[in-house]
CSV table of C-alpha atoms in Angstrom, one decimal:
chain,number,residue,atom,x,y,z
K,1106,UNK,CA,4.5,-7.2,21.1
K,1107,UNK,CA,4.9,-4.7,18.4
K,1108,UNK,CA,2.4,-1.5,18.5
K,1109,UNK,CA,0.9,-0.9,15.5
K,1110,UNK,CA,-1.6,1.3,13.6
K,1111,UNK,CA,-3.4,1.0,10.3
K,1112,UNK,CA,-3.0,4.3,8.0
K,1113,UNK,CA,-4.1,4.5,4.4
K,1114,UNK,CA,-1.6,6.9,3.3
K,1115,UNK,CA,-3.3,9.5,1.2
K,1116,UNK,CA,-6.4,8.4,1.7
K,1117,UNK,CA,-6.6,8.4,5.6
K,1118,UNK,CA,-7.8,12.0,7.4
K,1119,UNK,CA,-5.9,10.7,10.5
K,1120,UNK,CA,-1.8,12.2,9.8
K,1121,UNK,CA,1.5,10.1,11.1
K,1122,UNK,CA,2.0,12.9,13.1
K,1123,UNK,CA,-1.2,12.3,15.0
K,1124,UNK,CA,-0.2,8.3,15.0
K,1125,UNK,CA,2.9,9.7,16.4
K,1126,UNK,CA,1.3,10.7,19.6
K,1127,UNK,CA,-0.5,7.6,20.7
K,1128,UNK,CA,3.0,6.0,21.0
K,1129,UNK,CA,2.7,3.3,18.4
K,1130,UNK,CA,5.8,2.1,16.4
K,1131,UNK,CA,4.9,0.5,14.1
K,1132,UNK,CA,2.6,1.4,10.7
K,1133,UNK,CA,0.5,-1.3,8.9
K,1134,UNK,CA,-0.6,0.1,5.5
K,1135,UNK,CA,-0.6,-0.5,1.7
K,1136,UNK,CA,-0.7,0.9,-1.8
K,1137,UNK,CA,-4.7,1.1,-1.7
K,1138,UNK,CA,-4.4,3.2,-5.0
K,1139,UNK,CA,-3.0,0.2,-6.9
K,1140,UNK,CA,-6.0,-1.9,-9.0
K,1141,UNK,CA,-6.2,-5.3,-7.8
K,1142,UNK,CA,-4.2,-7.5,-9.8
K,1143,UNK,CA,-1.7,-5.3,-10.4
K,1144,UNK,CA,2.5,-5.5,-9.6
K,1145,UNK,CA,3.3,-2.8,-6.6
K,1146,UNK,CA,6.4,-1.3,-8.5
K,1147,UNK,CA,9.6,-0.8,-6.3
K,1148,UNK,CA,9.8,3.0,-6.7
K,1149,UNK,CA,5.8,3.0,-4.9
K,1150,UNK,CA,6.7,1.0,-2.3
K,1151,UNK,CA,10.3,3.0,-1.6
K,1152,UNK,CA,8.5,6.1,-1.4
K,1153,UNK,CA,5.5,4.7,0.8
K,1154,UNK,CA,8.1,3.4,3.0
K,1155,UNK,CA,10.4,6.5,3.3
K,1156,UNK,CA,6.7,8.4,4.4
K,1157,UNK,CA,6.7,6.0,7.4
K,1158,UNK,CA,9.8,6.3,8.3
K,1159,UNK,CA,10.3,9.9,8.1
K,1160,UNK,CA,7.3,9.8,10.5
K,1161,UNK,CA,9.4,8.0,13.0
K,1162,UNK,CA,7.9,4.7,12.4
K,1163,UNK,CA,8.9,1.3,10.9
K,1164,UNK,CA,6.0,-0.5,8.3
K,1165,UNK,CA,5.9,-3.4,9.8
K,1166,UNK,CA,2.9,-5.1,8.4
K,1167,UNK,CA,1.4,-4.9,4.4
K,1168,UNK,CA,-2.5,-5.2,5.2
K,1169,UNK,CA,-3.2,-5.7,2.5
K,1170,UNK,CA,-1.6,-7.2,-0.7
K,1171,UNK,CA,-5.0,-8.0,-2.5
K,1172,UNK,CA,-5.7,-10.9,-4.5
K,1173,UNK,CA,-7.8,-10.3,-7.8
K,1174,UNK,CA,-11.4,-11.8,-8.0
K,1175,UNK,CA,-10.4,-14.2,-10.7
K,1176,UNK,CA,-8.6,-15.9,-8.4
K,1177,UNK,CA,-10.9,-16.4,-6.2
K,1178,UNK,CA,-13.4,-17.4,-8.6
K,1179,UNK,CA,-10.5,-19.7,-10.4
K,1180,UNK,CA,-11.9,-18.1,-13.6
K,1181,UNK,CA,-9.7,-18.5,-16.8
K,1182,UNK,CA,-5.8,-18.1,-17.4
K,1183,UNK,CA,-4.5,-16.6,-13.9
K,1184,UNK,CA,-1.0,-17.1,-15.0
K,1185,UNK,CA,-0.1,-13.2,-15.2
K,1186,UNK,CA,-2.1,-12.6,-12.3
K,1187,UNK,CA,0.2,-14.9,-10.0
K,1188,UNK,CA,3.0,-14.1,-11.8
K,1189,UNK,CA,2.4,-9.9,-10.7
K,1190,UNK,CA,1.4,-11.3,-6.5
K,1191,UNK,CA,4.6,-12.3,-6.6
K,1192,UNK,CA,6.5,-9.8,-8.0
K,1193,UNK,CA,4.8,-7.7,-5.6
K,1194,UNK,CA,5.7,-9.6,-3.1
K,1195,UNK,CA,9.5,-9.4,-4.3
K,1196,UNK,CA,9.7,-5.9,-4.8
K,1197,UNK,CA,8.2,-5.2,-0.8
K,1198,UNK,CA,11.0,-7.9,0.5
K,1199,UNK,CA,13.6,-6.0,-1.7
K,1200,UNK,CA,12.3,-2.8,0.7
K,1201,UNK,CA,12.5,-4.9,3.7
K,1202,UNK,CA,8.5,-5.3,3.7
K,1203,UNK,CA,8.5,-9.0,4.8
K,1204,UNK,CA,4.8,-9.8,6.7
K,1205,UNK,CA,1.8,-9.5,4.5
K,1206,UNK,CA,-1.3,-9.8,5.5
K,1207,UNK,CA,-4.1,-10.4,3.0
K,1208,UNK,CA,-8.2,-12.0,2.8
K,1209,UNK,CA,-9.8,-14.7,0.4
K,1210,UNK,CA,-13.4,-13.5,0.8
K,1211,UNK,CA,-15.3,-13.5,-2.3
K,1212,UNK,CA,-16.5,-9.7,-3.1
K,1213,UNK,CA,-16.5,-8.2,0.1
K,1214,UNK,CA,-13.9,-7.7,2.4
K,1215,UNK,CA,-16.0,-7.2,5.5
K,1216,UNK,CA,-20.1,-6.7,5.8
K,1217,UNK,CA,-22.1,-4.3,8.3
K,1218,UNK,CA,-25.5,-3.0,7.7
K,1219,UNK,CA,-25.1,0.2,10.1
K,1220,UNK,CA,-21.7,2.3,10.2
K,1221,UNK,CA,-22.7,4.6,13.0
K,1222,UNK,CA,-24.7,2.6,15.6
K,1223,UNK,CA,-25.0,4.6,18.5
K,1224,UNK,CA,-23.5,3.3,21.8
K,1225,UNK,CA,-23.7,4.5,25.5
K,1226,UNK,CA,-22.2,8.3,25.9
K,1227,UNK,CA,-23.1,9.2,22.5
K,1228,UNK,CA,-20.6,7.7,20.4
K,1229,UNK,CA,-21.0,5.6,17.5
K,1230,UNK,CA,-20.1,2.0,16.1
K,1231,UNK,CA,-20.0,-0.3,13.1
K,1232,UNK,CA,-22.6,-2.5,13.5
K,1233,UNK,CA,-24.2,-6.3,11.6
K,1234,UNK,CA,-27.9,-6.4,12.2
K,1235,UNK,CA,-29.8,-9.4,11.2
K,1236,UNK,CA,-32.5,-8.0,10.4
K,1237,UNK,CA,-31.3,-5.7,8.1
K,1238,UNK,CA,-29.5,-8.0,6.3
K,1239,UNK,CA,-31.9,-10.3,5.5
K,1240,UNK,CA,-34.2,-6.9,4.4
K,1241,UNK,CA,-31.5,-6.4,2.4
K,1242,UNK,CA,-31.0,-10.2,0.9
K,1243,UNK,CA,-34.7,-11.3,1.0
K,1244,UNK,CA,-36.4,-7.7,0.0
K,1245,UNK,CA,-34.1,-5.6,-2.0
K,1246,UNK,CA,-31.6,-7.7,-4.0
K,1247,UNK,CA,-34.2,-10.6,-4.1
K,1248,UNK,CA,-31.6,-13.5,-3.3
K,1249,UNK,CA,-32.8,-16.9,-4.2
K,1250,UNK,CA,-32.8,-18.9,-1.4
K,1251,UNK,CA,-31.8,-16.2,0.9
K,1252,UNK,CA,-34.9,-17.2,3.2
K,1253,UNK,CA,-33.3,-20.1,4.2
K,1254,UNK,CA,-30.3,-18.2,5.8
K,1255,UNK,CA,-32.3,-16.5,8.9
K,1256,UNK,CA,-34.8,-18.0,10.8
K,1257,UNK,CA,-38.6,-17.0,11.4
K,1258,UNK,CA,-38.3,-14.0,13.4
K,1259,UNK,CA,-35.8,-11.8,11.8
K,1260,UNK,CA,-37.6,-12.8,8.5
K,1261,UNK,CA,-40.7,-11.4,9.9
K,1262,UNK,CA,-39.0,-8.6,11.7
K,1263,UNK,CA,-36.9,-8.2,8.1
K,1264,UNK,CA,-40.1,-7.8,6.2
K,1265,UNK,CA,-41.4,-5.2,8.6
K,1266,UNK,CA,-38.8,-3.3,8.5
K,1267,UNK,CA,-38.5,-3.0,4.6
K,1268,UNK,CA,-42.0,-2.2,4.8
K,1269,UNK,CA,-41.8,0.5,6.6
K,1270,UNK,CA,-37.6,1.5,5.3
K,1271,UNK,CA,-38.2,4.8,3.1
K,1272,UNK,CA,-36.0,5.6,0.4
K,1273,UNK,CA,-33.7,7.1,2.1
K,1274,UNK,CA,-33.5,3.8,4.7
K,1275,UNK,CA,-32.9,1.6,1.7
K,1276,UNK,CA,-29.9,3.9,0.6
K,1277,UNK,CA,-28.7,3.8,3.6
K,1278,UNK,CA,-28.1,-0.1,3.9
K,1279,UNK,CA,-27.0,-0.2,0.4
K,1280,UNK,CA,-24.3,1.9,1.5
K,1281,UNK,CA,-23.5,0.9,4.7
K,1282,UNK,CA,-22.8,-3.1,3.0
K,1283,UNK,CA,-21.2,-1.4,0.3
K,1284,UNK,CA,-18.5,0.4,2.4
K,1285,UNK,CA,-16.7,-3.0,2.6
K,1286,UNK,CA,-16.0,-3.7,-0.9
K,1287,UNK,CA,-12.3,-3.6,-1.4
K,1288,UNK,CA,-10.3,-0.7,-2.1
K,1289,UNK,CA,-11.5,2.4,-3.5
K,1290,UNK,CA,-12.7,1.6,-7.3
K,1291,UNK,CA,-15.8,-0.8,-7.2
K,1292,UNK,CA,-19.4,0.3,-5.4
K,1293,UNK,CA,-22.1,-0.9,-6.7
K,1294,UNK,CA,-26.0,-0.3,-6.8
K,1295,UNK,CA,-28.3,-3.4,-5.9
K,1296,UNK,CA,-28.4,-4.6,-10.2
K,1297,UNK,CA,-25.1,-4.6,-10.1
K,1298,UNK,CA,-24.4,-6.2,-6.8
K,1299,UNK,CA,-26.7,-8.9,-8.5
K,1300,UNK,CA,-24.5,-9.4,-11.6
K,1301,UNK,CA,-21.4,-9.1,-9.7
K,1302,UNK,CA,-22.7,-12.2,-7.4
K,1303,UNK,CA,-24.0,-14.0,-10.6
K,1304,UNK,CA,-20.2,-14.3,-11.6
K,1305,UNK,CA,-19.5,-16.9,-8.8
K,1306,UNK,CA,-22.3,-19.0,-9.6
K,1307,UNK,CA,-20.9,-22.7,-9.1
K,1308,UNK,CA,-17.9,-21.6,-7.3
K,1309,UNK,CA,-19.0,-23.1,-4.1
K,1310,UNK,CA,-17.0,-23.6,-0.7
K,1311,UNK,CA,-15.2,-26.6,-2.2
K,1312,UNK,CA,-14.5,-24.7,-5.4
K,1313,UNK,CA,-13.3,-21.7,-3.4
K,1314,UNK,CA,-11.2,-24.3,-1.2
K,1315,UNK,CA,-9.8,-25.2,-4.4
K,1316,UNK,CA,-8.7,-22.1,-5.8
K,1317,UNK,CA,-7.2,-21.0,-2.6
K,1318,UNK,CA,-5.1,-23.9,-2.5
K,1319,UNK,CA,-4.0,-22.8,-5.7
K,1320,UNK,CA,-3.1,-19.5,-4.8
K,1321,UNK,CA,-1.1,-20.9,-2.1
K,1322,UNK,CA,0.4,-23.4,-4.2
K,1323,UNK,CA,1.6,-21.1,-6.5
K,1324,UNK,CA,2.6,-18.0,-3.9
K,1325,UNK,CA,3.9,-19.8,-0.8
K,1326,UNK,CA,7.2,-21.4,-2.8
K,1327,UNK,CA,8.3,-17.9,-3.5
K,1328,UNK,CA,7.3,-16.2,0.3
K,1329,UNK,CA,9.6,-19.0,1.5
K,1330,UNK,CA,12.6,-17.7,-1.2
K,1331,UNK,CA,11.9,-14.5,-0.1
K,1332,UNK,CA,11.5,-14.9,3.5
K,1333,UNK,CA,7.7,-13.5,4.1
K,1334,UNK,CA,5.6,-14.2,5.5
K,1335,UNK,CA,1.7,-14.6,4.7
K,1336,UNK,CA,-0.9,-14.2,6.9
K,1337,UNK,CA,-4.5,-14.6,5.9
K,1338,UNK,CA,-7.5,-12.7,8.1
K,1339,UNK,CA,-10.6,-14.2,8.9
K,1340,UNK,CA,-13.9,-13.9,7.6
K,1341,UNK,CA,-15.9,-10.5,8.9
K,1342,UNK,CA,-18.0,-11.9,9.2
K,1343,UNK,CA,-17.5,-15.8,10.2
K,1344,UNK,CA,-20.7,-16.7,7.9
K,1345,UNK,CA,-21.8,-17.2,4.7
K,1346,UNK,CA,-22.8,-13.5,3.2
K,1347,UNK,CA,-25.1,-13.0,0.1
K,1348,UNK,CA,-25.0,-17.2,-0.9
K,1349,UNK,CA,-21.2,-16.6,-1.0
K,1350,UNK,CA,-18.9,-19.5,1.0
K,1351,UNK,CA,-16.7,-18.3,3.6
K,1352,UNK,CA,-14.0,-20.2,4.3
K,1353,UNK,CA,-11.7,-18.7,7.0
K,1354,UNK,CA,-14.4,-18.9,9.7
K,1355,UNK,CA,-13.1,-21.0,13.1
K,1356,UNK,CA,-10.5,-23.4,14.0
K,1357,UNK,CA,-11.6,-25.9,11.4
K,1358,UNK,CA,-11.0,-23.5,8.6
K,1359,UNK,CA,-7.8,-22.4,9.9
K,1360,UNK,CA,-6.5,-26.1,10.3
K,1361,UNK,CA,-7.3,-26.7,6.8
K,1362,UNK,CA,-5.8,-24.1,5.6
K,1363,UNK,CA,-2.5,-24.4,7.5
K,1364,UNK,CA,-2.0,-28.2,6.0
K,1365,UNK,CA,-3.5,-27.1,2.5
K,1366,UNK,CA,0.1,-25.9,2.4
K,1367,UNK,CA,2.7,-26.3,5.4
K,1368,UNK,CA,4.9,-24.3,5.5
K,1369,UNK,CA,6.3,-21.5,8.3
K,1370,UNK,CA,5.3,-18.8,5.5
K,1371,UNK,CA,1.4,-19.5,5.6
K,1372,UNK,CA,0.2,-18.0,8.5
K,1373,UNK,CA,-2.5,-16.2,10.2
K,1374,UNK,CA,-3.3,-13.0,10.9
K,1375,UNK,CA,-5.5,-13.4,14.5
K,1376,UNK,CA,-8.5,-11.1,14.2
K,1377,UNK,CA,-10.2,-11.3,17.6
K,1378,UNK,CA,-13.4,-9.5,16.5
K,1379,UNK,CA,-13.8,-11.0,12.5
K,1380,UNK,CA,-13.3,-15.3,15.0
K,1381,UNK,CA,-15.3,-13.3,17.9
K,1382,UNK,CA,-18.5,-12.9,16.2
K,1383,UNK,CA,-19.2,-16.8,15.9
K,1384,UNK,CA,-20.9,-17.8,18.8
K,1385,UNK,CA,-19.0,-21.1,18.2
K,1386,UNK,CA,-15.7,-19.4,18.6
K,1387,UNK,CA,-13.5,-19.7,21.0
K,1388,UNK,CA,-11.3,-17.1,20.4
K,1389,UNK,CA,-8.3,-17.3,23.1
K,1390,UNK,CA,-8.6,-21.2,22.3
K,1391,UNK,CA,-8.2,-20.7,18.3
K,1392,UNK,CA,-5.2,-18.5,19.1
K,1393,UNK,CA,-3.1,-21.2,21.1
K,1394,UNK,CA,-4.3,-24.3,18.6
K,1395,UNK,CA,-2.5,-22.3,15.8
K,1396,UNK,CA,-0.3,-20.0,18.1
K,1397,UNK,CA,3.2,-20.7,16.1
K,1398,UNK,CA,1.7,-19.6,12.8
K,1399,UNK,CA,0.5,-16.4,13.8
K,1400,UNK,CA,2.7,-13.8,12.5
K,1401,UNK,CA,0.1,-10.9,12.8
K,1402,UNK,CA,-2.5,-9.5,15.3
K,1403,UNK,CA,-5.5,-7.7,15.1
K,1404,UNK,CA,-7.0,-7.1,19.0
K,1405,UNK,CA,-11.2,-5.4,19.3
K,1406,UNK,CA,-14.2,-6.9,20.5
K,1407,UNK,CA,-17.9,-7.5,19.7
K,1408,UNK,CA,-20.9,-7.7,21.6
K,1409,UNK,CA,-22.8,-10.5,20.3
K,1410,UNK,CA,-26.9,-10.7,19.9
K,1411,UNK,CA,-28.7,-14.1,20.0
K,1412,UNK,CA,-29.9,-13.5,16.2
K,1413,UNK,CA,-26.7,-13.2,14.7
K,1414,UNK,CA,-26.6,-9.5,14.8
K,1415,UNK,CA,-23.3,-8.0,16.4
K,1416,UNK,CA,-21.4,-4.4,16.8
K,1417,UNK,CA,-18.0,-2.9,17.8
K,1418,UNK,CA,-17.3,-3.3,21.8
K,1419,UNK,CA,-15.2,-1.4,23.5
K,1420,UNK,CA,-11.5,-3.4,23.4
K,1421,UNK,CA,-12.1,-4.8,27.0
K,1422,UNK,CA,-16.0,-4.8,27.2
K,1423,UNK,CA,-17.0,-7.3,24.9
K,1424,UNK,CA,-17.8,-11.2,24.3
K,1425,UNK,CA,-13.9,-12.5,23.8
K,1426,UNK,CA,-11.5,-12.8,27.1
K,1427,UNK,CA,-9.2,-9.9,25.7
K,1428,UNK,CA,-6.8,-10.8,28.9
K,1429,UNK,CA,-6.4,-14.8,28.4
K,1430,UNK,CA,-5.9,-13.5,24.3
K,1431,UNK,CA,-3.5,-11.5,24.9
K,1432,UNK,CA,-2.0,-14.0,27.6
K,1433,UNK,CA,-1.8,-16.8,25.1
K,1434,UNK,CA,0.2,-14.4,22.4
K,1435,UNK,CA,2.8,-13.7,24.9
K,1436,UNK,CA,3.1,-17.3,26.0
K,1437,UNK,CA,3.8,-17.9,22.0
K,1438,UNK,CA,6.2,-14.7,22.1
K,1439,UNK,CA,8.1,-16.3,24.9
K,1440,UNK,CA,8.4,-19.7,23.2
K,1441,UNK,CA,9.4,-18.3,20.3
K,1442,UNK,CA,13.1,-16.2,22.3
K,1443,UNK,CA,13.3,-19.4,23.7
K,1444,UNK,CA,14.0,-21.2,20.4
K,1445,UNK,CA,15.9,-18.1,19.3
K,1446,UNK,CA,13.5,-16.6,16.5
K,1447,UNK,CA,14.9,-13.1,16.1
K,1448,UNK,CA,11.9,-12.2,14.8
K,1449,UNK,CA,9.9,-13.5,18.0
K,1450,UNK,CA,7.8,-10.3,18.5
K,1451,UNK,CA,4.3,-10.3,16.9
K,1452,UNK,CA,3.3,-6.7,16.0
K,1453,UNK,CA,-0.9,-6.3,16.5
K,1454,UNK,CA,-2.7,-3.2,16.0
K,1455,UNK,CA,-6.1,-1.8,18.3
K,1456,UNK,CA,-8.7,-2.7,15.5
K,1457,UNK,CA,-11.3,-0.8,15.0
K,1458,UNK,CA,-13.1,1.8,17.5
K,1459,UNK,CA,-15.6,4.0,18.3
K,1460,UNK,CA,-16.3,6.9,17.0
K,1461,UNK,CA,-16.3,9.5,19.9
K,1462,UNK,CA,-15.4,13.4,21.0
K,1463,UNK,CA,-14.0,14.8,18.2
K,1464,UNK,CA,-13.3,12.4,15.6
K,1465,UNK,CA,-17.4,12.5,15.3
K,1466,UNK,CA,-16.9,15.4,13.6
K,1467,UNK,CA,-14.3,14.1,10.9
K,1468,UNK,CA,-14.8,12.5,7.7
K,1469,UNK,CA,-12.5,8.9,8.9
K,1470,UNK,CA,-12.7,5.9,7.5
K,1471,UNK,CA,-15.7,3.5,9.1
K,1472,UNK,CA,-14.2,2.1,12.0
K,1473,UNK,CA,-10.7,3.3,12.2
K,1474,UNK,CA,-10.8,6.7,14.0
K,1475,UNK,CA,-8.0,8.4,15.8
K,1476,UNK,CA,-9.7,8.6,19.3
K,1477,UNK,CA,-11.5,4.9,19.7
K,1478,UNK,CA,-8.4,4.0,18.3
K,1479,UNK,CA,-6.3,5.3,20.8
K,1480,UNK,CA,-8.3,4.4,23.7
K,1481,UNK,CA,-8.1,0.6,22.7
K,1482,UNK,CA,-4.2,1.1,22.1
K,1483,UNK,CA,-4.0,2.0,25.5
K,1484,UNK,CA,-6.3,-0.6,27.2
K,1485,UNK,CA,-4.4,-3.2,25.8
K,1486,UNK,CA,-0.8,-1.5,26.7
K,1487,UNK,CA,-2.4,-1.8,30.1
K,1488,UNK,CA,-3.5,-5.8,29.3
K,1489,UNK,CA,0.5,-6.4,27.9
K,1490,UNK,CA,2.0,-4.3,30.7
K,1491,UNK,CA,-0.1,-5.9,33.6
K,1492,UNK,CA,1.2,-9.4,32.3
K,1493,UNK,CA,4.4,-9.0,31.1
K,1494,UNK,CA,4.7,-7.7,34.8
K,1495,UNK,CA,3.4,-10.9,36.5
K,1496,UNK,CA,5.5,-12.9,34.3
């Protein structure tokens, strides 16, 4: 497997030269200072790529090549939209840039309520409480029908904590679920959050189905001219969030989106911790029923609570079977020299992390410090090593 590590170029704290020491090779990043929607010129990605590789790394993975909320939404004449994704895609294939991974959640790419949840030994976590988010739904952006979405204890337990939330609480969350809108342009407060959710009205999970068929329809054709290959990541989480349909949830979702267009080029990226916080997921099990379409991998855990609520594990400590996971992605590299794929090794990165020593001390991005980071890397060096060595 390929070692990799997620840096946001100018944006990221954490240098390549610090990367360089926890022995990764490979760099997963992207032009986050683009606006959605628009073509990745040639020159952008040349010079991003000559950064990584005068660093000593190869970029390996795009993560991620966003698609514009019109298309999601399937709202008016998308033509020039698809037409720029795929001259994007073009001009990173023309640099050698050939895996792409990307999301088709409406909004938000990913949703926690607390970004530094405190875990044993004093370091912190991202964390999804229930409660909080249904104070937040139910109390402060005054969801219709958000009530129906939590049952009768964290609705009670959600109305005593707004209650008793001051001010400051309230900013807090607002924050917190705001950190995982995409890319660095749009934050909103909670009227705008309102109008921004009253422009998928109708959309639905079998209007967002459509629409992403579409997108695949009209993106996959040219990944297949140009040999990359697409790789969508799951929902984060695996649930409907704020009366938006999620789509790329469990096995089910992943099935149907693999025959909404077959083809090699439509693949997954395997996020152990976005599948692992489903109860319902099986996460080792998801990974070998769509093992030969997964062309990326992200590898971190979650500790699961029985109200939905969930945080950041430790790689090996939490709810998924990291060993049989990572067992089943070798089994698929193996198959894969067998039938002579030259490109039979699937790079993964250590997702996520705790925050811990001194990166508590740094301004990093939520979730991706140097430290936790590094400690995962190496666990799961340990996980390949130990296998790869039993054969």
């Amino acid at each position: 497997m390929i070692e990799s590590w997620r840096w946001y170029g100018d944006l990221d704290a954490i240098s390549l030269e610090e990367i360089a020491q926890t022995g990764a090779r490979g760099i997963v990043t992207a032009l986050h200072e683009i606006p959605y929607g628009e073509v990745w010129p040639s020159d952008a990605i040349a010079a991003r790529k000559a950064r990584v590789e005068a660093g000593g790394f190869e970029w390996v993975v795009v993560e991620s090549l966003p698609i514009h909320e019109r298309i999601k939404k399937g709202e008016g004449d998308l033509s020039a939209l698809f037409a720029n994704y795929r001259q994007s895609m073009a001009n990173l294939a023309g640099e050698g840039v050939t895996t792409i991974c990307y999301n088709f959640m409406p909004l938000l790419d990913w949703t926690r309520t607390d970004l530094n949840a405190p875990v044993a030994g004093g370091a912190t976590c991202l964390r999804f409480e229930a409660v909080r988010m249904a104070a937040f739904e139910i109390h402060m952006l005054g969801r219709q029908d958000a009530e129906d979405d939590y049952p009768d204890d964290v609705r009670a337990k959600a109305a005593s904590w707004f209650q008793q939330a001051t001010e400051a609480d309230r900013d807090s969350l607002l924050a917190s679920i705001m950190a995982g809108m995409p890319g660095a342009f749009d934050r909103y407060d909670v009227a705008g959050l309102r109008q921004a959710l009253a422009t998928y009205d109708g959309v639905g999970r079998e209007g967002l189905r459509r629409n992403y068929k579409r997108f695949l329809d009209e993106v996959v054709p040219t990944s297949e001219e140009l040999g990359v290959k697409l790789c969508v990541h799951p929902d984060d989480p695996p649930r409907d969030i704020l009366g938006l349909p999620r789509i790329v949830s469990n096995g089910d979702d992943l099935d149907w989106i693999l025959a909404a267009h077959d083809s090699p080029a439509n693949g997954i990226t395997l996020c152990s911790g976005s599948l692992g916080a489903n109860p319902a997921n099986d996460v080792p099990a998801i990974a070998a029923r769509v093992a030969d379409r997964i062309h990326f991998a992200h590898l971190r855990n979650v500790a699961k609570d029985p109200d939905g609520s969930f945080e950041e594990a430790a790689h090996l400590e939490g709810d998924t079977d990291m060993v049989a996971l990572v067992r089943v992605l070798l089994d698929e590299q193996a198959r894969r020299l067998d039938a002579g794929r030259a490109d039979h090794l699937i790079p993964f990165r250590p997702d996520h992390g705790h925050h811990m020593l001194s990166d508590l001390s740094r301004d990093l991005i939520p979730g991706y410090p140097l430290i936790g980071r590094l400690r995962g890397l190496a666990e799961l060096r340990g996980v390949i090593s130990a296998l790869s060595h039993a054969g």
